[in-house]
mmCIF file of C-alpha atoms in Angstrom:
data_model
loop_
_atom_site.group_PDB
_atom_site.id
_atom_site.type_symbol
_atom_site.label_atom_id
_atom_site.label_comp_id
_atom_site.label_asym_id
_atom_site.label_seq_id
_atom_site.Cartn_x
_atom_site.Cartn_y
_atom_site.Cartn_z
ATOM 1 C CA UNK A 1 10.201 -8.346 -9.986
ATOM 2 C CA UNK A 2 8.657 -5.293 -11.357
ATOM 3 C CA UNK A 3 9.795 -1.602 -9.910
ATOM 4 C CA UNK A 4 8.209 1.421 -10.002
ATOM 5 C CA UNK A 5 10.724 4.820 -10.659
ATOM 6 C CA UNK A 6 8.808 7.607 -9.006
ATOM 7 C CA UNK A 7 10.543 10.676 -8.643
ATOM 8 C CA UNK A 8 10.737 13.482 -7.500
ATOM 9 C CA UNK A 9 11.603 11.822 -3.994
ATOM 10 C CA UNK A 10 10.640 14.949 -2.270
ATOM 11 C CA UNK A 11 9.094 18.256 -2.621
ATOM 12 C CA UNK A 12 9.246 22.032 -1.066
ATOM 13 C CA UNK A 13 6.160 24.497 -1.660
ATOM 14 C CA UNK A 14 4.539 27.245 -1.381
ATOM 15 C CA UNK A 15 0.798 26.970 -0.898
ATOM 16 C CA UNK A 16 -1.230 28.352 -3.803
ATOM 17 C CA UNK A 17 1.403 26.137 -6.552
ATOM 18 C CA UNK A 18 0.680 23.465 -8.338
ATOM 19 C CA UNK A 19 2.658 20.284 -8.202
ATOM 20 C CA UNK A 20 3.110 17.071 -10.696
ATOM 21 C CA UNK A 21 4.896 13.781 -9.610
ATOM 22 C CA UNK A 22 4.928 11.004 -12.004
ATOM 23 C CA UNK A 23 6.029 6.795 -11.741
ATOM 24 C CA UNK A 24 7.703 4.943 -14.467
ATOM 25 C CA UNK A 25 7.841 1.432 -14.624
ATOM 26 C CA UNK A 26 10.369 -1.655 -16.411
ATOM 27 C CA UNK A 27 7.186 -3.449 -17.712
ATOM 28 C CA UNK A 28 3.170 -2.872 -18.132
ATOM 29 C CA UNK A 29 0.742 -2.597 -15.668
ATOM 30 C CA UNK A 30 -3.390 -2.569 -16.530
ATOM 31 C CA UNK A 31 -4.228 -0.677 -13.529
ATOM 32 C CA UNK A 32 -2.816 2.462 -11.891
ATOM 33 C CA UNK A 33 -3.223 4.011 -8.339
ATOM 34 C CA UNK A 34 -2.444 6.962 -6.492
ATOM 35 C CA UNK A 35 -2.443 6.810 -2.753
ATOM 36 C CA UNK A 36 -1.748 9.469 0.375
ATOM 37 C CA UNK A 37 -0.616 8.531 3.179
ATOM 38 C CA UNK A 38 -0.377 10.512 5.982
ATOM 39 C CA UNK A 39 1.169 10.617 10.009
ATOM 40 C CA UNK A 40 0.472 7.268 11.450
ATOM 41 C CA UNK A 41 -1.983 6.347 8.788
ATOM 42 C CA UNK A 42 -2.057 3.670 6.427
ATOM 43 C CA UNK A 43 -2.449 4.665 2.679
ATOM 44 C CA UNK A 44 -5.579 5.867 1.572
ATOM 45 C CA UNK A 45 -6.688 5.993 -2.550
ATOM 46 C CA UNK A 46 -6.962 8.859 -4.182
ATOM 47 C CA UNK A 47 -7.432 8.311 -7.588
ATOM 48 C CA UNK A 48 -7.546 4.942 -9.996
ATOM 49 C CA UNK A 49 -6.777 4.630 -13.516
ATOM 50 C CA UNK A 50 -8.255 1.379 -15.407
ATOM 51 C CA UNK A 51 -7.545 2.440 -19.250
ATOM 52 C CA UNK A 52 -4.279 3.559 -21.047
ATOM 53 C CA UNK A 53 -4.634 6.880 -22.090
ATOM 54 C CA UNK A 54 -7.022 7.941 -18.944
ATOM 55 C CA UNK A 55 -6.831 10.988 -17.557
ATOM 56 C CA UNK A 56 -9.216 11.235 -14.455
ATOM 57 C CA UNK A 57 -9.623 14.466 -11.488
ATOM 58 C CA UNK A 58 -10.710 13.893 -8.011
ATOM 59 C CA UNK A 59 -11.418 17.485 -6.942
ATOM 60 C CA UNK A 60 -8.030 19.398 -7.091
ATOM 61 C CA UNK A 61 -6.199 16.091 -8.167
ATOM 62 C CA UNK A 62 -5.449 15.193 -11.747
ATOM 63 C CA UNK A 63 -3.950 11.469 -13.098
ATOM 64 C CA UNK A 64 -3.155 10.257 -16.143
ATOM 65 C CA UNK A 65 -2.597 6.350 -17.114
ATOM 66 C CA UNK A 66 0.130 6.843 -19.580
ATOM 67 C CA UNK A 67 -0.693 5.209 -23.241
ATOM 68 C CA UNK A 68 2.360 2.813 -23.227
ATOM 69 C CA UNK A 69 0.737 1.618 -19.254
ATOM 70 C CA UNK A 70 4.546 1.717 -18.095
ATOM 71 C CA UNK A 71 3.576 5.375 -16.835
ATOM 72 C CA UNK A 72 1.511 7.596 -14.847
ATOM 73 C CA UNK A 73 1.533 10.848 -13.503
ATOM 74 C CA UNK A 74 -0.351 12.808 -10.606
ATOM 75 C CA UNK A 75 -0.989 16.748 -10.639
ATOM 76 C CA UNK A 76 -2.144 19.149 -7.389
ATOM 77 C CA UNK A 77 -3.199 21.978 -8.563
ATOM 78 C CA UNK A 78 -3.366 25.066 -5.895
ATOM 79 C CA UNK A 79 -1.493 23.237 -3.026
ATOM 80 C CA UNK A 80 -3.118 23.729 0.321
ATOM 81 C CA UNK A 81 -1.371 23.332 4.118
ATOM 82 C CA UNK A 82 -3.477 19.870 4.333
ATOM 83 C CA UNK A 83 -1.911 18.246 0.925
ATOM 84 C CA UNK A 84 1.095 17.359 3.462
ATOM 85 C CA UNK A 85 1.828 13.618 3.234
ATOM 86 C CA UNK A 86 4.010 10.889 1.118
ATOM 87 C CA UNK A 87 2.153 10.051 -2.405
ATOM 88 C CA UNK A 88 2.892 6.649 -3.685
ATOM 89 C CA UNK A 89 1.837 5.722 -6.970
ATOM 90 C CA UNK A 90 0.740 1.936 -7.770
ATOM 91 C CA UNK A 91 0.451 -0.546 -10.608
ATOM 92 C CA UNK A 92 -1.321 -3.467 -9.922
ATOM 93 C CA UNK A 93 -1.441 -6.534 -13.212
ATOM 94 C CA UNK A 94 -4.082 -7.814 -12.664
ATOM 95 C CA UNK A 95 -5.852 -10.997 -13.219
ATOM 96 C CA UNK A 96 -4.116 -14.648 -12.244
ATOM 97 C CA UNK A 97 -3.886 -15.612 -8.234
ATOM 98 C CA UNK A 98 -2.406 -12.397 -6.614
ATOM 99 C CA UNK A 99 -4.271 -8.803 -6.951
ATOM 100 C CA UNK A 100 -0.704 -7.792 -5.778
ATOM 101 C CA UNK A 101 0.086 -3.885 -6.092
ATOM 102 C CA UNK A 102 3.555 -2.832 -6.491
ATOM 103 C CA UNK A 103 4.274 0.324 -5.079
ATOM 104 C CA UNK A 104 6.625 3.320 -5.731
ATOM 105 C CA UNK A 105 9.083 4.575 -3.176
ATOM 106 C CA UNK A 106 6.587 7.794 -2.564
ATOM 107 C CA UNK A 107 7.037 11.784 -2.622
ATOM 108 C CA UNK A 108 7.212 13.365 0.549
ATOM 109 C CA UNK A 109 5.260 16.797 0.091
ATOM 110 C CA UNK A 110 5.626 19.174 2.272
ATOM 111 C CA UNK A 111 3.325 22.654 1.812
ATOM 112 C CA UNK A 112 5.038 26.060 3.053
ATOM 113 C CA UNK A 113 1.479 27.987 4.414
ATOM 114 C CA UNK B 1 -17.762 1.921 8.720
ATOM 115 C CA UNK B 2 -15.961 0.075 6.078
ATOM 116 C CA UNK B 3 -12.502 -0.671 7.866
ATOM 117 C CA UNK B 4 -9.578 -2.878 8.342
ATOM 118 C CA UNK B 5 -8.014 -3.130 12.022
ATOM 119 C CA UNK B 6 -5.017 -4.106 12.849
ATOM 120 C CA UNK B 7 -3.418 -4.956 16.319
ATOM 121 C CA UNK B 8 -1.721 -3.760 18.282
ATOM 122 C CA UNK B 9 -0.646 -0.580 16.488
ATOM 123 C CA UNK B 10 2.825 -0.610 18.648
ATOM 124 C CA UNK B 11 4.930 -3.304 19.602
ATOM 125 C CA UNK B 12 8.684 -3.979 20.662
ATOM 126 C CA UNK B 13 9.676 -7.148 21.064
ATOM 127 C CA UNK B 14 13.077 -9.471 21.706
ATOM 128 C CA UNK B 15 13.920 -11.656 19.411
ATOM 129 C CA UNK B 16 13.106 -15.091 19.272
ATOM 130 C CA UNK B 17 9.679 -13.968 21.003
ATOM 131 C CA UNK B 18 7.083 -15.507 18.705
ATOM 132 C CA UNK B 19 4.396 -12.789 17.915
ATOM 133 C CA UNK B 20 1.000 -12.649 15.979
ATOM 134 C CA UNK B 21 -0.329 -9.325 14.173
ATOM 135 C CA UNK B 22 -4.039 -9.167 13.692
ATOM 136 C CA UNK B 23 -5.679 -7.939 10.822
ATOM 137 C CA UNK B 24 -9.992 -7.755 10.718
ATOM 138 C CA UNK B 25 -12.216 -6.226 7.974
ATOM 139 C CA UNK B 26 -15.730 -5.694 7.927
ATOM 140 C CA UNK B 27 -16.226 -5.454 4.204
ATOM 141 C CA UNK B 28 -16.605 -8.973 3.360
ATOM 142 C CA UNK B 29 -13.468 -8.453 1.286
ATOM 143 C CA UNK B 30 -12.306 -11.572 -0.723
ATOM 144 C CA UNK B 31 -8.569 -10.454 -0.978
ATOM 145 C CA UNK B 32 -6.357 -9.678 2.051
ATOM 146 C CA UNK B 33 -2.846 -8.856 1.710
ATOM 147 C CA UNK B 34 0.127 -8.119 4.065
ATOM 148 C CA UNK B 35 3.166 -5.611 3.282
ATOM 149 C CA UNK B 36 5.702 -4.245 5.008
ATOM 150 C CA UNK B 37 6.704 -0.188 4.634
ATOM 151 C CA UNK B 38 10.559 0.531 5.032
ATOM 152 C CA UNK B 39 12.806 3.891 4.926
ATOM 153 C CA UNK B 40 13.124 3.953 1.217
ATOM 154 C CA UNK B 41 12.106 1.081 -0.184
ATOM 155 C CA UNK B 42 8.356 1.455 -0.038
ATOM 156 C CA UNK B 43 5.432 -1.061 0.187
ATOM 157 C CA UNK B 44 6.390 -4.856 -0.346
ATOM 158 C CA UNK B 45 4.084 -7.776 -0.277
ATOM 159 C CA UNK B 46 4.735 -10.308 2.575
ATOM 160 C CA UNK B 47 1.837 -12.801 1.651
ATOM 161 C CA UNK B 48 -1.788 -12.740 0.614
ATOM 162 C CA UNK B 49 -4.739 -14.841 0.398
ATOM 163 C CA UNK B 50 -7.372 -15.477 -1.964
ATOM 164 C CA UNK B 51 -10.291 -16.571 0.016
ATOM 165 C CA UNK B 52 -10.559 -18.794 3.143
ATOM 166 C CA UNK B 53 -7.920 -21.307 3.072
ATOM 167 C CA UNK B 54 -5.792 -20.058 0.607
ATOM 168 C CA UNK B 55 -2.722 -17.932 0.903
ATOM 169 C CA UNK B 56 0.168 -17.662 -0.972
ATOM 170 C CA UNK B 57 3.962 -15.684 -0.563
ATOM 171 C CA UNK B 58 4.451 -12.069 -2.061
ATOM 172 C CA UNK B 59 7.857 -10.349 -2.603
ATOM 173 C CA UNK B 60 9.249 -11.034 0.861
ATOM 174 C CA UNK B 61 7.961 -14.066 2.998
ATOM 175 C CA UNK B 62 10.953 -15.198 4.441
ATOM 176 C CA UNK B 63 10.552 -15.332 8.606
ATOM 177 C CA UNK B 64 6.411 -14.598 8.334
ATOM 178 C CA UNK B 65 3.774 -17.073 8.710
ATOM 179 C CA UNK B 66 0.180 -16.884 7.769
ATOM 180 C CA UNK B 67 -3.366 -18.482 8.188
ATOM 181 C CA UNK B 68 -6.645 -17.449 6.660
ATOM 182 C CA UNK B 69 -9.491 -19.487 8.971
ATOM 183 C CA UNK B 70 -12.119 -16.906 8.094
ATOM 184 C CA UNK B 71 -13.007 -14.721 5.630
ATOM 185 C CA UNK B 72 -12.660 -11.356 7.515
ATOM 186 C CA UNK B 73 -9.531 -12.215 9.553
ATOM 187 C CA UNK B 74 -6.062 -12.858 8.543
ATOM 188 C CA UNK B 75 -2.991 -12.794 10.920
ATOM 189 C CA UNK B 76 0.524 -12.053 10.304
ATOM 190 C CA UNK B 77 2.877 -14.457 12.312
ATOM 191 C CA UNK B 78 6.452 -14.183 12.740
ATOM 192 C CA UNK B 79 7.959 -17.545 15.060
ATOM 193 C CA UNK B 80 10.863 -15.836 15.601
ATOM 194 C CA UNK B 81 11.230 -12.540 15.131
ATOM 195 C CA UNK B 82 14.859 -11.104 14.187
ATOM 196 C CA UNK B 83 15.974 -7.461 14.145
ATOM 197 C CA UNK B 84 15.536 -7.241 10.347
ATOM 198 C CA UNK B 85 11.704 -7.447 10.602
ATOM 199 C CA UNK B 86 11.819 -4.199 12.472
ATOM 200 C CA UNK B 87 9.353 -2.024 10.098
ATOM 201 C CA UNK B 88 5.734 -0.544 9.991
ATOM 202 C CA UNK B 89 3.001 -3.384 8.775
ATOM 203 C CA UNK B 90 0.037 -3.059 7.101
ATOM 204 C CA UNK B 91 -2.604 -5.356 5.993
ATOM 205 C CA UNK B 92 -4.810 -4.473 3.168
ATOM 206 C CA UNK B 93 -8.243 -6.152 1.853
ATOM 207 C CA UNK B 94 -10.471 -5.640 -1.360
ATOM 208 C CA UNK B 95 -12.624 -7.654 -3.448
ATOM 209 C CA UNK B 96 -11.166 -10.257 -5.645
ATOM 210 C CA UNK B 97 -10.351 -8.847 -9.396
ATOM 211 C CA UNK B 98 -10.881 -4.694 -8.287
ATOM 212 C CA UNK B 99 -8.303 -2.594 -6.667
ATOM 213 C CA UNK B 100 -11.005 -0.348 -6.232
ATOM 214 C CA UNK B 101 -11.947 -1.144 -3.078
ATOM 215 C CA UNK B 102 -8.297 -1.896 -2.086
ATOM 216 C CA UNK B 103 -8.077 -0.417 1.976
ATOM 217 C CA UNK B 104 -5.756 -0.198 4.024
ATOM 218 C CA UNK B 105 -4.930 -0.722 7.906
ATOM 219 C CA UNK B 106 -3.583 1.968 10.495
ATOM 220 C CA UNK B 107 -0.422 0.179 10.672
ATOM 221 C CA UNK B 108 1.228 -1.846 13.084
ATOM 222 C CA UNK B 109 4.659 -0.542 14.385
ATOM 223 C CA UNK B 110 7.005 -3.402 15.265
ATOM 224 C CA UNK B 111 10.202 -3.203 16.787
ATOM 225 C CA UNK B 112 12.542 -6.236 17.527
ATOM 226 C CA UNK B 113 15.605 -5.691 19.944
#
């Protein structure tokens, strides 16, 4: 089946620096999520990219659906204590009988106040 | 408020114990979706449905059952649960054709000794 590559597996910062994870993937996808999932929580979206090429914010969040859709990338800019959580990125095909989405093993962030 | 509950959000269990994992949204939601969340290996589809009375397998179906009676309900089944179903479950619903509105449960803890 498809895989997502998302890297890097985990991250160490400072808050006040920006951070950038990104997912790769073996074959296309026609839409791409970001999701944060925190503690006990299930995963919540963040941000979703329908177009190749898109590059969309949600507040201090920036994603980009790369133009070959076999990539995507998520940016934090000026990390705060609250950013804490595991990011997973998504693809989902589209279209047919199953609205599946095939995740990424995640990024554990972890802020340094 | 738009949700998806699942129940009960902690269970251990012996195996061979036949046990049922309820999912409900409120949404009116199409699309529901079951995966299980393991220690690096991320998000996998168990099974899904379409609509009421039809439900298909995802990535890994083997040992789960499930049934889709109503729209906003659809429970996870497993007959006989083994240790290798130990793992954190979440059920997920959206409209059909839009990840959009793709939401996630809490999460249901299972543990089979």
């Amino acid at each position: 089946g498809q895989q997502l590559n998302q890297s890097p597996q985990s991250m160490f910062i400072q808050e006040g620096e920006d951070v950038s994870m990104n997912c790769t993937s073996s074959s296309i996808f026609n839409t791409w999520l970001w999701y944060k999932q925190e503690p006990g929580e299930g995963p919540v979206l963040l941000i979703a990219l329908y177009k190749a090429g898109e590059l969309t914010s949600n507040g201090r969040l920036t994603a980009q659906f790369g133009i070959t859709r076999k990539d995507s990338f998520l940016n934090i800019s000026a990390s705060i204590p609250s950013d804490v959580g595991i990011y997973f990125c998504a693809g989902q095909l589209g279209g047919g009988s199953n609205y599946k989405l095939t995740f990424g093993k995640g990024t554990l962030l972890t802020v340094n106040p | 408020e738009a949700q998806v509950t699942q129940n009960p959000r902690y269970l251990i269990t012996v195996t061979g114990k036949k046990l049922t994992v309820t999912c409900s949204q409120n949404m009116n939601h199409e699309y529901m979706s079951w995966y299980r969340q393991d220690p690096g290996l991320g998000l996998r589809q168990i099974y899904y449905s379409m609509n009421v009375e039809v439900t298909d397998k995802g990535d890994v179906p083997e040992g789960y059952k499930v049934s889709r009676k109503e729209k906003r309900n659809f429970p996870l089944i497993l007959e006989s649960p083994s240790p290798n179903q130990t793992s954190l479950y979440f059920c997920a619903s959206s409209f059909a054709g839009t990840p959009y509105g793709y939401t996630f449960g809490s999460g249901t803890r299972l543990t089979v000794v």
